Amino acid sequence: MKTLIFSVTEKCNIECKFCALGCSPKAEGYLSGDNMKKNIKSSLRLFDIRNVVFTGGEPLLYKNHVEEAISFAKLKGLKTRIVTNGFWASTPEKAESVLLDLIKNGLSEINVSVDDFHQEHIPLSNVKNAIEASLKFGLLIHLAHKTYPGSQSGKATYENLINKEIKNIEGLSNEEIISEGITFSSGITVPIGRYADQVVLDDWKIYLPVNYEANCEALLDSININADGTLSPCCGLFDKSTAMFRYSKIDDENLEMILNSASKNVIYNWLAIKGPYQLRNLLLELNPELEFSKEYYQNCQICNEIFNDEKSIKTLIKYLDKISSYISLEKESFELKRRYVINKNLEQANLV
């Protein structure tokens, strides 16, 4: 694990339609600077952490706490990134003031969420101000975009905004990313969240086929700490009420114990090795009365369907021993392969 992710808060100044976490101005609670510093320290004792990410909700609603954690991370030699909607960049002067504070504390990169959903609430002028201030100060900026049927925005929208070509980040080397200063990515909006019940899934078939049958490589790949202090096994898109993805509350010294326990969790291992689609199929074999969708647009959508369905959860509990026996031999093989890859990477790193 090389990345530590803090979901600083579920509070947000806006309410986007497909926010899986249900973030809104009504949400309460946040991770304090002190709490985040303790978890950075604990994580460094366990792993070779290189990056710390601050997301939400809107993390810059608690700017002072985030700055405190960024400053501590910098002292530890870590790179830091903030994921934000850019609400704070309402004028060029405000954008520069906020970014100067963050840069002084050691921020390495800023990601701005841009798409039709965010721009319903955040003016394009804010995005322009954030981009221009970042480029002026030499702060890496990435525009993270989501598309959906009928989407009006795209890369060209933001290129026209600043009268500059913006390259897609996929395939760029670190040197090229630094040289560009600004990058762009776009992915499919997953139809989950507060607007999902209004989705006509037939309209989304333009995105098929999607490889949703693969295993989930995000499971326990990073340390993900939620605003309520619980650990999540991944940084995926899951409804905040999904207990399966809020594993346990982290106290001052028990991070290692919680991570070890999570790594032995039968369901997490199944998702990491075989994937949620295979778990869905097994549940249907065990209980043909279950009703699942026939097509999906991302792994996270399958997990939301499985773990927010009462009948599905009861089936999981009833047949947990059988599910465990199916995965035990594959886990051993998976661990051997993973150790082989890690050793190869270490060998290559030592040769560089």
Coordinates of C-alpha atoms in Angstrom, one line a residue:
M1 CA 0.0 0.0 0.0
K2 CA 1.5 3.3 -1.1
T3 CA -1.5 5.6 -0.9
L4 CA -3.4 6.9 2.1
I5 CA -6.8 8.4 1.3
F6 CA -8.8 10.6 3.7
S7 CA -12.4 11.3 3.0
V8 CA -12.2 14.4 5.2
T9 CA -15.9 15.0 5.3
E10 CA -19.2 14.0 3.7
K11 CA -20.3 17.6 3.9
C12 CA -20.3 19.4 0.6
N13 CA -21.6 22.8 -0.4
I14 CA -23.4 21.3 -3.4
E15 CA -25.6 18.2 -4.1
C16 CA -24.6 16.4 -7.3
K17 CA -27.1 14.0 -8.8
F18 CA -25.0 10.9 -8.9
C19 CA -23.0 11.4 -5.7
A20 CA -22.8 7.8 -4.4
L21 CA -21.9 9.0 -0.9
G22 CA -24.9 11.3 -0.7
C23 CA -22.7 14.2 0.2
S24 CA -24.6 17.4 0.8
P25 CA -24.6 20.7 2.9
K26 CA -26.6 18.7 5.5
A27 CA -23.9 16.2 6.3
E28 CA -21.9 16.6 9.5
G29 CA -18.6 15.5 10.8
Y30 CA -15.0 15.7 9.6
L31 CA -11.5 14.3 10.3
S32 CA -9.4 16.8 12.3
G33 CA -5.9 17.7 11.4
D34 CA -4.7 15.9 14.6
N35 CA -6.6 12.7 13.6
M36 CA -5.1 12.7 10.1
K37 CA -1.6 13.3 11.4
K38 CA -1.9 10.3 13.7
N39 CA -3.1 8.1 10.9
I40 CA -0.3 9.3 8.6
K41 CA 2.2 8.4 11.3
S42 CA 0.5 5.0 11.9
S43 CA 0.4 4.2 8.2
L44 CA 4.1 5.0 7.7
R45 CA 5.0 2.5 10.4
L46 CA 3.2 -0.2 8.5
F47 CA 3.8 0.6 4.8
D48 CA 5.9 2.5 2.4
I49 CA 3.4 5.3 1.9
R50 CA 4.2 7.7 -0.8
N51 CA 1.0 9.7 -1.4
V52 CA -1.8 11.2 0.8
V53 CA -5.1 12.1 -0.9
F54 CA -7.7 14.4 0.7
T55 CA -11.2 14.0 -0.7
G56 CA -14.8 14.2 0.5
G57 CA -17.4 15.6 0.3
E58 CA -15.6 18.9 -0.1
P59 CA -12.3 18.8 1.9
L60 CA -11.6 22.5 1.6
L61 CA -14.7 23.2 3.8
Y62 CA -12.2 22.3 6.5
K63 CA -9.2 24.0 4.9
N64 CA -7.3 24.6 8.2
H65 CA -7.4 20.9 9.1
V66 CA -6.4 19.8 5.6
E67 CA -3.5 22.3 5.6
E68 CA -2.3 20.9 9.0
A69 CA -2.3 17.4 7.6
I70 CA -0.6 18.5 4.3
S71 CA 2.2 20.2 6.3
F72 CA 2.8 17.1 8.4
A73 CA 2.8 14.9 5.3
K74 CA 5.4 17.2 3.6
L75 CA 7.6 16.9 6.7
K76 CA 7.5 13.1 6.2
G77 CA 8.5 13.4 2.5
L78 CA 5.0 12.5 1.1
K79 CA 3.2 13.9 -1.9
T80 CA -0.3 15.2 -1.4
R81 CA -3.3 15.7 -3.5
I82 CA -6.7 17.4 -2.9
V83 CA -9.9 16.5 -4.8
T84 CA -12.2 19.5 -4.8
N85 CA -15.1 21.0 -6.7
G86 CA -13.5 24.5 -6.9
F87 CA -16.1 26.4 -5.0
W88 CA -13.4 28.5 -3.5
A89 CA -12.2 29.9 -6.8
S90 CA -15.0 32.4 -7.3
T91 CA -12.5 35.2 -8.3
P92 CA -8.9 35.1 -9.6
E93 CA -7.8 36.7 -6.3
K94 CA -9.6 34.1 -4.1
A95 CA -8.3 31.2 -6.2
E96 CA -4.7 32.5 -5.9
S97 CA -5.1 33.1 -2.1
V98 CA -6.4 29.6 -1.4
L99 CA -3.8 27.9 -3.6
L100 CA -0.9 29.9 -2.2
D101 CA -1.9 28.8 1.3
L102 CA -2.0 25.2 0.2
I103 CA 1.3 25.4 -1.7
K104 CA 3.0 27.0 1.3
N105 CA 1.9 24.0 3.4
G106 CA 3.3 21.6 0.8
L107 CA 0.4 20.6 -1.6
S108 CA 1.7 18.7 -4.6
E109 CA -1.4 18.5 -6.8
I110 CA -5.0 19.5 -7.0
N111 CA -7.8 17.6 -8.8
V112 CA -10.9 19.5 -9.7
S113 CA -14.1 17.6 -10.4
V114 CA -15.6 18.9 -13.6
D115 CA -18.7 17.8 -15.5
D116 CA -22.3 18.6 -16.1
F117 CA -23.3 17.6 -12.6
H118 CA -20.7 19.8 -10.9
Q119 CA -21.2 22.7 -13.3
E120 CA -24.9 22.8 -12.4
H121 CA -23.7 24.3 -9.1
I122 CA -20.1 25.5 -9.8
P123 CA -19.7 28.2 -12.5
L124 CA -17.2 27.5 -15.3
S125 CA -15.5 30.8 -14.3
N126 CA -14.5 29.1 -11.0
V127 CA -12.8 26.2 -12.9
K128 CA -11.0 28.8 -15.1
N129 CA -9.8 30.7 -12.1
A130 CA -8.5 27.5 -10.4
I131 CA -6.7 26.4 -13.6
E132 CA -5.0 29.7 -14.2
A133 CA -3.9 30.1 -10.6
S134 CA -2.5 26.6 -10.5
L135 CA -0.6 27.1 -13.8
K136 CA 0.7 30.5 -12.5
F137 CA 2.1 28.9 -9.4
G138 CA 3.4 25.7 -11.0
L139 CA 0.9 23.5 -9.1
L140 CA -0.1 20.4 -11.0
I141 CA -3.8 20.4 -11.8
H142 CA -6.0 17.5 -13.0
L143 CA -9.5 17.9 -14.3
A144 CA -11.6 14.7 -13.4
H145 CA -14.6 14.5 -15.7
K146 CA -17.6 12.2 -15.8
T147 CA -19.8 11.6 -18.8
Y148 CA -23.3 10.2 -19.2
P149 CA -26.0 9.9 -21.9
G150 CA -26.7 13.5 -23.1
S151 CA -23.6 14.9 -21.4
Q152 CA -23.0 18.5 -22.7
S153 CA -19.4 18.9 -21.4
G154 CA -16.2 17.3 -22.5
K155 CA -12.5 18.0 -22.8
A156 CA -13.1 20.7 -25.5
T157 CA -15.3 22.6 -23.0
Y158 CA -12.3 23.2 -20.7
E159 CA -9.8 23.7 -23.5
N160 CA -12.0 26.5 -24.9
L161 CA -12.3 27.9 -21.4
I162 CA -8.6 28.5 -21.0
N163 CA -7.7 28.6 -24.8
K164 CA -5.2 25.8 -24.3
E165 CA -4.9 22.2 -25.3
I166 CA -5.3 19.8 -22.4
K167 CA -3.9 16.3 -22.8
N168 CA -5.5 13.2 -21.5
I169 CA -3.5 11.8 -18.5
E170 CA -3.8 8.2 -19.7
G171 CA -0.5 7.1 -21.2
L172 CA 1.5 10.1 -20.1
S173 CA 4.7 9.6 -18.1
N174 CA 5.3 11.5 -14.8
E175 CA 7.8 13.7 -16.7
E176 CA 5.1 14.6 -19.3
I177 CA 2.5 15.2 -16.7
I178 CA 4.8 17.7 -14.9
S179 CA 5.7 19.3 -18.2
E180 CA 2.1 19.8 -19.2
G181 CA 1.0 21.2 -15.8
I182 CA -2.6 20.3 -16.5
T183 CA -4.2 17.0 -17.5
F184 CA -7.7 15.6 -18.1
S185 CA -9.5 12.3 -17.7
S186 CA -13.1 11.3 -18.3
G187 CA -15.0 8.2 -17.3
I188 CA -18.5 6.8 -17.3
T189 CA -20.8 8.1 -14.6
V190 CA -22.0 5.1 -12.6
P191 CA -25.8 5.3 -12.3
I192 CA -25.9 5.1 -8.5
G193 CA -26.6 7.7 -5.9
R194 CA -29.5 10.0 -5.2
Y195 CA -30.6 10.3 -8.8
A196 CA -30.3 6.6 -9.7
D197 CA -34.0 5.9 -9.4
Q198 CA -34.7 8.3 -12.3
V199 CA -32.2 6.6 -14.7
V200 CA -33.5 4.9 -17.8
L201 CA -30.8 2.2 -18.1
D202 CA -31.6 1.5 -21.8
D203 CA -30.2 5.0 -22.5
W204 CA -26.9 4.0 -21.0
K205 CA -26.3 1.0 -23.3
I206 CA -24.1 3.2 -25.5
Y207 CA -21.4 2.5 -22.9
L208 CA -21.7 -1.3 -23.2
P209 CA -19.8 -3.6 -23.4
V210 CA -17.9 -2.8 -20.2
N211 CA -15.6 -5.2 -18.5
Y212 CA -17.4 -5.6 -15.2
E213 CA -16.7 -9.3 -14.9
A214 CA -13.1 -8.8 -13.7
N215 CA -11.8 -9.0 -10.2
C216 CA -11.6 -5.7 -8.2
E217 CA -8.0 -4.5 -8.0
A218 CA -9.0 -1.6 -5.7
L219 CA -9.7 -3.9 -2.7
L220 CA -7.2 -3.2 0.1
D221 CA -4.9 -1.5 -2.4
S222 CA -4.8 1.7 -0.4
I223 CA -5.7 2.8 3.1
N224 CA -9.1 4.6 3.0
I225 CA -10.3 6.4 6.1
N226 CA -13.8 7.8 6.2
A227 CA -15.0 11.0 7.8
D228 CA -16.4 9.0 10.7
G229 CA -13.0 7.4 11.3
T230 CA -13.9 4.0 9.9
L231 CA -11.8 2.1 7.4
S232 CA -13.1 1.2 3.9
P233 CA -11.6 -1.7 2.0
C234 CA -11.5 0.4 -1.2
C235 CA -12.0 4.0 -2.5
G236 CA -14.9 2.9 -4.7
L237 CA -18.4 4.4 -5.2
F238 CA -20.5 2.9 -2.5
D239 CA -23.6 4.2 -0.7
K240 CA -22.6 5.5 2.7
S241 CA -25.2 3.3 4.4
T242 CA -23.4 0.2 3.1
A243 CA -22.0 -1.4 6.2
M244 CA -19.8 -3.8 4.3
F245 CA -17.7 -0.9 3.2
R246 CA -17.3 0.7 6.6
Y247 CA -15.2 -1.9 8.2
S248 CA -14.2 -0.8 11.6
K249 CA -13.4 2.4 13.5
I250 CA -9.8 3.3 13.7
D251 CA -8.5 4.3 17.1
D252 CA -5.0 5.7 17.8
E253 CA -3.0 2.4 17.6
N254 CA -5.2 -0.3 16.1
L255 CA -4.7 0.4 12.3
E256 CA -2.5 -2.7 11.8
M257 CA -4.9 -4.9 13.6
I258 CA -7.9 -3.6 11.6
L259 CA -6.0 -4.0 8.3
N260 CA -4.9 -7.5 9.1
S261 CA -8.5 -8.4 10.0
A262 CA -9.8 -6.9 6.8
S263 CA -7.3 -8.8 4.7
K264 CA -8.8 -12.1 6.1
N265 CA -12.4 -11.0 5.4
V266 CA -13.9 -13.7 3.1
I267 CA -16.0 -11.3 1.1
Y268 CA -13.2 -8.8 0.5
N269 CA -11.0 -11.7 -0.6
W270 CA -13.7 -12.9 -3.0
L271 CA -14.1 -9.4 -4.5
A272 CA -10.3 -9.0 -4.9
I273 CA -9.7 -12.4 -6.4
K274 CA -12.9 -13.3 -8.3
G275 CA -14.7 -10.0 -8.5
P276 CA -18.3 -8.8 -7.6
Y277 CA -19.8 -10.2 -10.7
Q278 CA -18.7 -13.7 -9.8
L279 CA -20.1 -13.2 -6.3
R280 CA -23.4 -12.1 -7.8
N281 CA -23.5 -15.2 -10.0
L282 CA -22.8 -17.5 -7.0
L283 CA -25.5 -15.9 -4.9
L284 CA -28.0 -16.5 -7.7
E285 CA -27.0 -20.2 -7.7
L286 CA -27.4 -20.4 -4.0
N287 CA -30.7 -18.5 -4.0
P288 CA -32.5 -18.3 -7.4
E289 CA -35.1 -16.0 -5.9
L290 CA -32.7 -13.1 -5.8
E291 CA -33.2 -10.4 -8.4
F292 CA -30.1 -8.7 -9.9
S293 CA -29.6 -6.5 -13.0
K294 CA -28.4 -8.2 -16.2
E295 CA -25.9 -5.6 -17.2
Y296 CA -23.6 -3.1 -15.4
Y297 CA -21.4 -0.2 -16.1
Q298 CA -18.8 -0.7 -13.4
N299 CA -17.8 -3.1 -10.6
C300 CA -19.0 -0.6 -7.9
Q301 CA -22.5 -0.8 -9.3
I302 CA -22.6 -4.5 -8.6
C303 CA -21.3 -4.1 -5.1
N304 CA -24.0 -1.5 -4.4
E305 CA -26.7 -3.9 -5.6
I306 CA -25.4 -6.9 -3.7
F307 CA -24.7 -5.2 -0.4
N308 CA -27.8 -3.0 -0.2
D309 CA -30.2 -5.9 -0.7
E310 CA -31.6 -7.5 2.4
K311 CA -32.2 -10.9 0.7
S312 CA -28.7 -10.9 -0.8
I313 CA -27.1 -10.2 2.6
K314 CA -29.1 -13.0 4.3
T315 CA -28.0 -15.4 1.5
L316 CA -24.3 -14.3 2.1
I317 CA -24.6 -15.0 5.8
K318 CA -26.4 -18.3 5.3
Y319 CA -23.8 -19.7 2.9
L320 CA -20.7 -17.9 4.2
D321 CA -18.9 -21.2 5.0
K322 CA -19.5 -22.4 1.4
I323 CA -18.3 -19.1 0.0
S324 CA -15.2 -19.3 2.1
S325 CA -14.4 -22.8 1.0
Y326 CA -14.7 -21.7 -2.7
I327 CA -12.2 -18.9 -2.2
S328 CA -9.6 -20.5 0.2
L329 CA -7.5 -22.3 -2.4
E330 CA -7.6 -19.4 -4.9
K331 CA -6.5 -17.0 -2.1
E332 CA -3.3 -19.1 -1.6
S333 CA -2.6 -19.0 -5.4
F334 CA -3.4 -15.3 -5.5
E335 CA -1.0 -14.5 -2.6
L336 CA 1.8 -16.5 -4.3
K337 CA 1.3 -14.5 -7.6
R338 CA 1.1 -11.2 -5.7
R339 CA 4.4 -12.0 -3.8
Y340 CA 6.0 -12.8 -7.1
V341 CA 5.0 -9.5 -8.7
I342 CA 6.1 -7.6 -5.6
N343 CA 9.5 -9.3 -5.6
K344 CA 9.9 -8.6 -9.3
N345 CA 9.1 -4.9 -8.8
L346 CA 11.6 -4.7 -5.9
E347 CA 14.3 -6.3 -8.1
Q348 CA 13.6 -3.8 -10.9
A349 CA 13.6 -0.9 -8.4
N350 CA 17.0 -2.0 -7.1
L351 CA 18.4 -2.1 -10.6
V352 CA 17.3 1.5 -11.4

